[in-house]
Coordinates of C-alpha atoms in Angstrom, one line a residue:
M1 CA 162.1 50.7 59.2
S2 CA 162.9 48.1 56.5
K3 CA 166.5 47.2 56.1
T4 CA 168.3 47.5 52.7
I5 CA 169.7 44.2 51.8
K6 CA 173.1 44.0 49.9
I7 CA 173.6 41.9 46.8
V8 CA 176.6 40.5 45.0
D9 CA 176.0 39.5 41.4
L10 CA 178.4 37.1 39.8
F11 CA 178.4 36.3 36.0
A12 CA 176.1 39.4 35.8
G13 CA 175.8 39.7 32.0
P14 CA 174.0 43.0 31.3
G15 CA 172.3 42.9 34.7
G16 CA 168.9 41.3 34.4
L17 CA 168.9 39.7 37.8
A18 CA 170.1 42.9 39.5
E19 CA 167.6 45.0 37.7
G20 CA 164.7 42.9 39.0
F21 CA 165.9 42.8 42.6
S22 CA 166.8 46.5 42.7
S23 CA 163.3 47.4 41.3
I24 CA 161.6 46.4 44.5
T25 CA 160.9 49.5 46.6
K26 CA 159.1 50.5 49.7
N27 CA 158.2 54.2 50.3
N28 CA 160.2 54.9 47.1
K29 CA 163.3 53.4 48.6
R30 CA 165.0 50.4 47.1
R31 CA 164.9 47.3 49.3
Y32 CA 168.1 45.9 47.7
S33 CA 171.4 47.6 47.2
I34 CA 173.7 46.1 44.5
G35 CA 177.1 46.2 46.1
L36 CA 179.0 44.4 43.3
S37 CA 178.3 43.2 39.8
I38 CA 180.9 41.1 38.1
E39 CA 181.2 40.5 34.3
K40 CA 184.1 39.8 32.0
D41 CA 182.6 40.9 28.7
E42 CA 183.5 44.5 27.9
S43 CA 180.2 45.5 26.2
A44 CA 178.1 43.9 28.9
H45 CA 180.3 45.6 31.6
K46 CA 179.7 49.0 30.0
T47 CA 176.0 48.3 30.1
L48 CA 176.2 47.3 33.8
L49 CA 178.2 50.4 34.6
L50 CA 175.6 52.8 33.0
R51 CA 172.7 51.0 34.7
S52 CA 174.5 51.1 38.1
F53 CA 175.0 54.8 37.5
C54 CA 171.2 55.2 37.0
R55 CA 170.5 53.4 40.3
Q56 CA 172.3 56.1 42.1
F57 CA 169.4 58.4 41.5
A58 CA 165.9 58.1 43.0
R59 CA 163.6 55.9 41.0
N60 CA 162.0 57.7 38.1
S61 CA 164.3 60.7 38.7
L62 CA 167.1 60.2 36.1
P63 CA 168.8 63.5 35.1
K64 CA 167.9 65.2 31.8
Q65 CA 171.5 64.7 30.7
Y66 CA 170.9 60.9 30.7
Y67 CA 168.1 61.2 28.2
D68 CA 170.2 63.7 26.1
A69 CA 173.0 61.1 26.0
I70 CA 171.0 58.1 25.1
S71 CA 168.8 59.9 22.5
L72 CA 171.5 59.8 19.8
N73 CA 171.6 57.6 16.7
S74 CA 175.4 57.4 16.5
I75 CA 176.9 54.9 18.9
D76 CA 180.2 56.8 18.9
E77 CA 178.5 60.2 19.6
R78 CA 176.4 58.5 22.3
E79 CA 179.5 57.1 24.1
V80 CA 181.0 60.6 24.1
K81 CA 177.9 62.0 25.7
I82 CA 177.8 59.2 28.3
E83 CA 181.4 60.0 29.3
E84 CA 180.3 63.7 29.7
L85 CA 177.4 62.5 31.8
F86 CA 179.7 60.6 34.1
R87 CA 181.9 63.7 34.5
T88 CA 178.9 65.8 35.4
Y89 CA 177.9 63.5 38.2
P90 CA 181.3 62.3 39.6
K91 CA 179.9 61.1 42.9
Q92 CA 177.4 58.8 41.3
Y93 CA 179.9 57.6 38.8
K94 CA 182.4 56.7 41.5
V95 CA 179.9 54.5 43.2
A96 CA 178.9 52.9 39.9
S97 CA 182.5 52.2 38.9
E98 CA 183.1 50.5 42.2
E99 CA 180.0 48.4 41.9
A100 CA 180.4 47.3 38.2
L101 CA 183.6 45.3 38.0
K102 CA 185.1 44.0 34.8
F103 CA 186.5 40.7 36.1
E104 CA 186.9 37.1 34.9
L105 CA 186.0 34.6 37.6
G106 CA 188.4 31.6 37.6
K107 CA 191.1 33.7 36.0
D108 CA 191.6 37.0 37.7
S109 CA 192.8 37.4 41.3
E110 CA 190.6 35.6 44.0
E111 CA 192.3 37.8 46.6
I112 CA 190.9 41.0 44.9
L113 CA 187.4 39.5 44.7
D114 CA 187.4 38.3 48.3
S115 CA 188.6 41.7 49.5
K116 CA 185.9 43.5 47.6
I117 CA 183.1 41.2 48.9
K118 CA 184.4 41.5 52.5
S119 CA 184.3 45.3 52.2
I120 CA 180.7 45.2 50.9
V121 CA 179.1 42.8 53.3
E122 CA 181.1 44.2 56.3
N123 CA 180.2 41.2 58.5
D124 CA 176.5 41.7 57.6
D125 CA 174.8 38.5 58.4
E126 CA 172.0 39.2 55.8
W127 CA 173.0 39.5 52.2
V128 CA 172.2 37.8 48.9
L129 CA 174.4 36.2 46.2
I130 CA 172.8 36.0 42.7
G131 CA 174.1 35.0 39.3
G132 CA 174.2 32.4 36.6
P133 CA 177.5 30.6 35.7
P134 CA 178.1 30.4 31.9
C135 CA 175.7 27.8 30.5
Q136 CA 177.1 27.0 27.0
A137 CA 178.6 23.7 28.2
Y138 CA 175.2 22.5 29.5
S139 CA 173.0 23.7 26.7
M140 CA 171.5 21.0 24.4
A141 CA 172.7 23.0 21.3
G142 CA 176.2 23.2 22.6
R143 CA 176.4 19.5 23.5
S144 CA 175.0 18.5 20.1
R145 CA 177.7 20.5 18.3
V146 CA 180.6 18.9 20.2
G147 CA 179.1 15.5 20.8
G148 CA 178.5 15.7 24.5
I149 CA 180.3 17.3 27.5
S150 CA 184.0 16.8 27.9
S151 CA 185.5 16.7 31.4
E152 CA 188.2 19.0 30.0
D153 CA 185.7 21.8 29.3
H154 CA 186.5 24.3 32.0
R155 CA 183.0 25.9 31.6
V156 CA 181.5 22.8 33.3
Y157 CA 183.2 23.7 36.5
L158 CA 182.7 27.5 36.5
Y159 CA 179.9 27.0 39.0
K160 CA 182.7 26.3 41.5
E161 CA 183.7 29.9 41.3
Y162 CA 180.2 30.7 42.5
L163 CA 180.5 27.9 45.1
K164 CA 183.8 29.5 46.4
V165 CA 182.0 32.7 47.2
I166 CA 179.3 30.9 49.1
A167 CA 181.8 28.8 51.0
K168 CA 184.0 31.8 51.9
H169 CA 181.4 34.5 52.6
S170 CA 178.2 32.6 53.7
P171 CA 175.4 34.6 52.1
S172 CA 172.0 34.3 53.8
V173 CA 170.4 33.4 50.5
F174 CA 171.7 32.6 47.0
V175 CA 169.9 32.5 43.7
M176 CA 171.6 30.5 40.9
E177 CA 170.3 30.4 37.3
N178 CA 171.2 28.0 34.4
V179 CA 169.8 26.4 31.3
K180 CA 167.4 23.5 31.4
G181 CA 170.0 21.3 29.7
L182 CA 171.8 21.2 33.1
L183 CA 169.3 18.7 34.3
S184 CA 170.4 16.0 31.7
A185 CA 174.1 17.0 31.4
K186 CA 176.6 14.3 32.3
V187 CA 180.4 14.2 32.6
E188 CA 181.9 10.7 32.4
G189 CA 178.5 9.2 33.2
A190 CA 177.9 11.3 36.3
S191 CA 175.0 13.8 36.6
V192 CA 176.2 17.4 36.6
F193 CA 173.0 18.5 38.3
D194 CA 173.3 16.0 41.2
M195 CA 176.9 17.1 41.6
I196 CA 176.0 20.8 41.8
L197 CA 173.1 20.2 44.2
E198 CA 175.4 18.2 46.5
D199 CA 178.2 20.9 46.4
L200 CA 175.8 23.8 46.9
S201 CA 174.3 22.1 50.0
A202 CA 177.6 21.8 51.7
P203 CA 180.1 24.1 50.0
Y204 CA 182.7 24.0 52.8
K205 CA 183.3 20.3 52.1
I206 CA 184.5 21.2 48.6
I207 CA 186.3 24.5 49.4
K208 CA 188.6 23.4 52.3
G209 CA 189.4 25.7 55.2
T210 CA 186.2 27.7 54.9
G211 CA 183.1 28.0 57.1
V212 CA 180.7 25.3 58.2
N213 CA 177.4 26.5 56.9
N214 CA 175.1 24.1 55.0
Y215 CA 172.3 25.3 52.7
R216 CA 168.9 24.0 52.0
I217 CA 168.1 24.1 48.2
Y218 CA 164.6 25.0 47.2
S219 CA 162.6 25.1 44.0
L220 CA 160.9 28.4 43.3
V221 CA 157.9 26.7 41.6
K222 CA 157.3 23.4 43.6
E223 CA 156.9 23.2 47.4
N224 CA 157.7 19.5 47.4
V225 CA 160.4 18.6 44.9
K226 CA 160.2 15.0 43.6
E227 CA 162.5 15.1 40.5
P228 CA 165.1 17.4 38.9
K229 CA 162.6 19.1 36.5
D230 CA 160.8 20.5 39.5
Y231 CA 163.5 23.2 39.7
T232 CA 162.6 24.5 36.2
I233 CA 160.8 27.8 35.9
N234 CA 158.6 28.2 32.8
S235 CA 158.8 32.0 32.5
E236 CA 155.6 32.3 30.4
D237 CA 153.7 31.1 33.5
Y238 CA 154.9 34.1 35.5
G239 CA 154.2 37.1 33.4
V240 CA 157.2 36.9 31.0
P241 CA 156.1 37.0 27.3
Q242 CA 158.4 34.2 26.2
K243 CA 158.7 30.4 26.6
R244 CA 161.9 30.6 28.5
H245 CA 162.6 27.5 30.6
R246 CA 165.4 27.8 33.0
V247 CA 166.7 26.0 36.2
I248 CA 166.8 28.4 39.1
L249 CA 168.0 27.2 42.5
L250 CA 167.2 29.1 45.7
G251 CA 169.6 28.3 48.5
V252 CA 168.9 29.3 52.1
R253 CA 171.5 29.1 54.9
E254 CA 170.6 26.4 57.4
D255 CA 170.4 28.7 60.4
I256 CA 167.6 30.6 58.7
K257 CA 164.4 28.6 59.6
V258 CA 162.0 30.3 57.1
K259 CA 160.7 28.1 54.3
P260 CA 160.3 30.2 51.2
T261 CA 157.1 30.5 49.2
V262 CA 156.9 29.7 45.5
L263 CA 156.1 32.0 42.6
K264 CA 152.5 32.7 41.8
K265 CA 151.3 31.9 38.3
H266 CA 150.0 34.7 36.1
S267 CA 146.9 34.0 34.1
P268 CA 146.4 34.6 31.2
S269 CA 149.9 34.4 29.8
I270 CA 151.3 37.5 28.1
N271 CA 151.8 37.2 24.3
I272 CA 154.5 38.7 22.1
E273 CA 152.2 41.3 20.5
D274 CA 151.1 42.4 24.0
V275 CA 154.6 43.9 24.6
I276 CA 156.0 44.9 21.2
S277 CA 153.0 46.0 19.1
D278 CA 153.2 49.6 20.1
L279 CA 156.8 50.0 18.9
P280 CA 157.3 52.0 15.6
K281 CA 157.1 49.9 12.5
I282 CA 160.4 49.6 10.6
R283 CA 161.4 47.7 7.5
S284 CA 164.3 45.4 7.0
G285 CA 167.5 46.8 5.5
L286 CA 168.9 45.6 2.2
N287 CA 172.4 44.1 2.1
R288 CA 173.6 41.9 -0.7
S289 CA 172.1 39.8 -3.5
F290 CA 173.3 36.6 -5.1
Y291 CA 174.2 36.9 -8.7
R292 CA 176.3 33.9 -9.8
Y293 CA 178.5 31.0 -9.0
E294 CA 182.2 31.0 -9.5
I295 CA 184.9 28.3 -9.4
N296 CA 187.6 29.2 -6.8
Q297 CA 191.3 28.2 -6.9
K298 CA 190.5 24.9 -5.2
G299 CA 188.0 24.0 -7.9
K300 CA 185.0 24.5 -5.6
S301 CA 181.8 26.3 -6.7
V302 CA 181.2 29.4 -4.5
R303 CA 178.4 31.9 -4.4
K304 CA 179.1 35.5 -5.4
Y305 CA 177.1 38.4 -4.2
K306 CA 176.7 42.0 -5.2
K307 CA 175.9 45.0 -3.0
V308 CA 172.3 46.3 -3.0
K309 CA 171.6 49.9 -2.4
D310 CA 169.5 50.3 0.7
S311 CA 166.6 52.7 0.0
E312 CA 162.9 52.9 0.6
V313 CA 162.2 52.7 -3.1
N314 CA 164.5 49.7 -3.7
W315 CA 163.0 47.9 -0.7
R316 CA 159.4 48.4 -1.8
T317 CA 160.3 47.3 -5.4
L318 CA 161.9 44.1 -4.2
M319 CA 159.2 43.3 -1.6
N320 CA 156.4 43.8 -4.1
S321 CA 158.2 41.6 -6.6
N322 CA 158.6 38.9 -4.0
L323 CA 155.0 39.2 -3.0
N324 CA 153.7 38.9 -6.5
E325 CA 155.8 35.8 -7.0
L326 CA 154.8 34.2 -3.7
V327 CA 151.0 34.6 -4.0
K328 CA 151.2 32.6 -7.2
L329 CA 152.7 29.6 -5.5
N330 CA 150.7 26.5 -4.9
G331 CA 149.1 26.9 -1.5
F332 CA 148.6 30.7 -1.6
N333 CA 146.0 32.7 -3.4
G334 CA 144.8 36.3 -3.8
D335 CA 143.5 36.3 -0.2
D336 CA 147.1 36.2 0.9
N337 CA 148.0 39.4 -0.8
F338 CA 148.6 42.6 1.2
E339 CA 149.6 46.2 0.7
L340 CA 153.2 47.3 0.8
N341 CA 153.2 50.4 -1.4
N342 CA 152.6 52.9 1.4
S343 CA 155.0 51.5 4.1
N344 CA 157.7 54.3 4.3
Y345 CA 158.8 52.8 7.6
G346 CA 162.5 53.4 7.5
T347 CA 165.0 51.1 9.2
G348 CA 164.9 52.6 12.7
G349 CA 168.0 53.5 14.6
E350 CA 169.9 53.3 17.9
Y351 CA 167.3 56.0 19.0
L352 CA 164.0 56.4 17.1
E353 CA 161.5 59.0 18.0
Y354 CA 157.8 58.1 18.2
L355 CA 156.9 61.3 16.3
N356 CA 153.1 61.5 15.9
Q357 CA 152.4 57.9 16.4
E358 CA 149.8 57.3 19.0
R359 CA 151.1 55.3 21.9
K360 CA 149.0 52.3 22.7
E361 CA 148.7 50.5 26.0
I362 CA 150.8 47.4 26.5
A363 CA 151.0 44.7 29.1
H364 CA 153.2 45.7 32.1
Q365 CA 152.8 49.3 31.1
S366 CA 154.3 50.8 34.2
W367 CA 157.2 48.3 34.1
Y368 CA 158.3 49.2 30.6
I369 CA 157.4 52.8 30.0
D370 CA 159.4 55.8 31.0
K371 CA 157.4 58.9 30.2
Q372 CA 160.6 61.0 30.0
L373 CA 161.8 58.9 27.1
K374 CA 160.3 60.3 23.9
G375 CA 161.4 57.5 21.6
V376 CA 162.8 54.0 21.4
L377 CA 166.3 52.8 22.2
N378 CA 168.2 50.1 20.3
H379 CA 165.4 49.8 17.6
K380 CA 167.2 49.4 14.3
S381 CA 166.6 46.6 11.9
R382 CA 169.2 44.3 10.5
S383 CA 170.2 44.2 6.8
H384 CA 169.6 40.9 5.2
L385 CA 170.4 39.1 1.9
T386 CA 167.6 39.6 -0.6
E387 CA 167.1 35.9 -0.9
D388 CA 166.6 35.6 2.8
L389 CA 164.0 38.4 2.7
K390 CA 162.0 36.4 0.3
R391 CA 162.1 33.5 2.8
Y392 CA 161.1 35.8 5.6
M393 CA 158.1 37.0 3.6
F394 CA 157.1 33.5 2.7
S395 CA 157.5 32.4 6.4
T396 CA 155.2 35.2 7.7
M397 CA 152.6 34.6 4.9
F398 CA 152.7 30.8 5.7
T399 CA 152.4 31.5 9.4
D400 CA 149.5 33.9 8.9
R401 CA 147.6 31.4 6.8
Y402 CA 148.4 28.1 8.7
K403 CA 149.1 29.5 12.2
K404 CA 152.4 27.7 12.4
F405 CA 155.8 28.6 11.0
P406 CA 157.1 26.6 8.0
R407 CA 159.6 23.8 8.1
M408 CA 162.2 23.1 5.4
R409 CA 159.8 20.6 3.9
D410 CA 157.3 23.4 3.4
F411 CA 159.8 25.6 1.6
K412 CA 160.5 22.7 -0.7
E413 CA 156.8 22.0 -1.3
Y414 CA 156.2 25.6 -2.3
G415 CA 159.1 25.7 -4.6
N416 CA 162.8 24.7 -4.6
K417 CA 163.9 28.3 -5.2
L418 CA 162.9 29.0 -1.6
L419 CA 165.2 26.4 -0.1
P420 CA 168.5 27.8 1.3
D421 CA 171.5 26.9 -0.7
H422 CA 173.1 24.8 2.1
S423 CA 174.0 21.2 2.1
S424 CA 172.1 20.8 5.4
A425 CA 168.9 22.4 4.1
E426 CA 167.1 19.1 3.7
S427 CA 169.0 17.1 6.3
G428 CA 166.4 17.6 9.0
N429 CA 169.0 19.1 11.4
F430 CA 167.7 22.6 10.8
A431 CA 164.1 22.0 9.9
D432 CA 163.0 25.2 11.6
R433 CA 165.8 27.4 10.2
F434 CA 163.3 30.2 9.6
R435 CA 161.1 30.6 12.6
V436 CA 158.3 33.3 12.8
Q437 CA 157.4 34.6 16.2
K438 CA 153.7 33.9 16.2
K439 CA 151.0 36.3 17.4
G440 CA 148.7 35.1 20.2
V441 CA 151.3 33.2 22.1
P442 CA 154.5 34.1 24.1
A443 CA 157.7 34.3 22.0
T444 CA 160.1 31.4 21.8
T445 CA 163.2 31.7 24.0
I446 CA 165.4 34.7 23.3
T447 CA 168.9 33.3 23.2
S448 CA 172.4 34.6 22.4
H449 CA 171.9 33.0 19.0
I450 CA 169.8 36.0 18.1
S451 CA 173.1 37.8 17.6
K452 CA 174.0 35.6 14.6
D453 CA 171.4 36.1 11.8
G454 CA 167.9 36.5 13.2
H455 CA 166.4 33.6 11.2
Y456 CA 164.9 32.1 14.4
F457 CA 163.3 35.5 15.4
I458 CA 161.3 36.7 12.4
H459 CA 158.7 39.4 13.3
Y460 CA 155.1 38.3 12.9
D461 CA 154.1 41.4 10.9
K462 CA 154.4 40.4 7.2
T463 CA 154.6 44.1 6.1
Q464 CA 157.9 44.7 7.9
V465 CA 159.8 41.6 6.6
R466 CA 162.6 41.4 9.2
S467 CA 163.9 39.9 12.3
L468 CA 163.4 41.3 15.8
T469 CA 165.3 44.4 16.8
V470 CA 167.4 44.6 20.0
R471 CA 164.6 46.6 21.7
E472 CA 161.9 44.1 20.7
A473 CA 164.0 41.3 22.1
A474 CA 164.6 43.4 25.3
R475 CA 160.8 43.9 25.7
I476 CA 160.3 40.2 25.4
Q477 CA 163.0 39.8 28.0
T478 CA 161.2 42.4 30.2
F479 CA 163.9 45.0 30.2
P480 CA 162.5 48.6 30.9
D481 CA 162.6 50.9 27.9
N482 CA 165.2 53.2 29.4
Y483 CA 167.7 50.4 29.8
L484 CA 170.4 51.1 27.2
F485 CA 172.4 48.2 25.8
R486 CA 175.9 49.4 24.9
G487 CA 178.5 48.1 22.4
S488 CA 177.9 47.1 18.8
R489 CA 174.5 45.9 17.7
T490 CA 175.8 42.3 17.6
M491 CA 176.9 42.6 21.2
Q492 CA 173.6 44.2 22.2
Y493 CA 171.8 41.2 20.9
H494 CA 174.2 38.9 22.7
Q495 CA 173.6 40.7 26.0
V496 CA 169.9 40.5 25.7
G497 CA 169.9 36.8 24.8
N498 CA 172.0 35.8 27.7
A499 CA 170.1 37.8 30.4
V500 CA 167.7 36.7 33.1
P501 CA 164.3 38.4 32.5
P502 CA 164.2 41.3 35.1
Y503 CA 160.5 40.9 35.7
L504 CA 161.0 37.3 36.7
A505 CA 163.9 38.4 38.9
Y506 CA 161.6 41.0 40.5
Q507 CA 159.2 38.3 41.6
I508 CA 162.1 36.1 42.9
G509 CA 163.4 39.1 44.8
K510 CA 160.1 39.4 46.6
I511 CA 160.3 35.8 47.7
V512 CA 163.8 36.4 49.1
L513 CA 162.5 39.4 51.0
K514 CA 160.0 37.2 52.8
I515 CA 162.8 35.0 54.0
L516 CA 164.9 37.8 55.4
D517 CA 162.2 40.2 56.6
V518 CA 161.4 38.4 59.8

């Protein structure tokens, strides 16, 4: 009989790694048991708690009350129903509340954490540590904003909280994820990546008074590592519909003599429309419109906006006006025109029924689709400035014609009125400020920046004129459709952008099983 392997998940976010590992089953029994998931963010923790609750039921056997709770459009009403759900199943909720821990590593009590981990592993010699220490300090974008990495930035050393757990509790295997920028990050001239590799190989040397276990560090994509980039996983090569490139380290305790295999590439790659084209079409919302400049008390010219009523009629009127204007620009012609009059899409919702729409097959059909779920979760569009919606429409038309999204120079070439009214618009620093997710290829990386404005994540369908919804981003990240993201919509986007793709984690989990199933 196959043993169930326990997992501790640090810096868990909304639970992408845990979802992948826990989805591996044999004879309908999960091969991994998530003993502890730790996350400091309140919204992500609520998402973790609900998903842990779901794992207490047999796979594909969630109670009807779960679907009743999540199939509501009001976030507040939904939260009330979820609390009722927890009270209806107190046993399952108790296990989930003990697993999903709201805790800040490096700040909250180490004694509490150590005690919890000890109670979970119970001297079990075979268990797995997973997680990804916060990566903002290592990201290229973060470093460019602050001019490099400061030795005073505590985030640089948060991996040592991960290291402490390895040193004190000696997992059989660990899986640690971080951004590609980690490979080139330096602090006071020293390579952060080299420092991390050395520390992870012999954690007891750093954390004094702990065990004596060394670890061998492996790449999941290269059998013979020759340079740091060999630890980078290009997710689009492994069935994930996005160009997400991340460093993932696999550590194996030195007493375990099994050499791990590497991930098998998927061919062909899965494109963005392969996983989101079946979702109900929705339009962008209307927010505000610029109407004049005013001089403020400091003598500076500032833009003033007025509220625009969001309605189907107003949206179609505005979009048709934009379309008529855009097709007359140099570079477009009548062939670029398209029909908007019969859209009647609506702006979606926290829950949106499919109604009579015919469900089409998508890639990874069995991975995403829950037949008990009669609609779509977290599928509501943003409201945008009317000026930005014109830029979105231009961007999708340009991408459709030239098979590449426009740069700022293209906006200027087609007419200065399209350029954003920012001092940096022509600086070259934000040349790809409006990025369309192109059909026929995997999406660009879904990052936490998607929570800001959506300009980098414009839907390829020029009739919808909007940025991606949370659910579309979640599909691109390979979260199953019944995975509910809790909190405000901004926080939902943030959770999705920070997560590890569960389908990638699923494949990694299978490699780990081969190490431990001996």
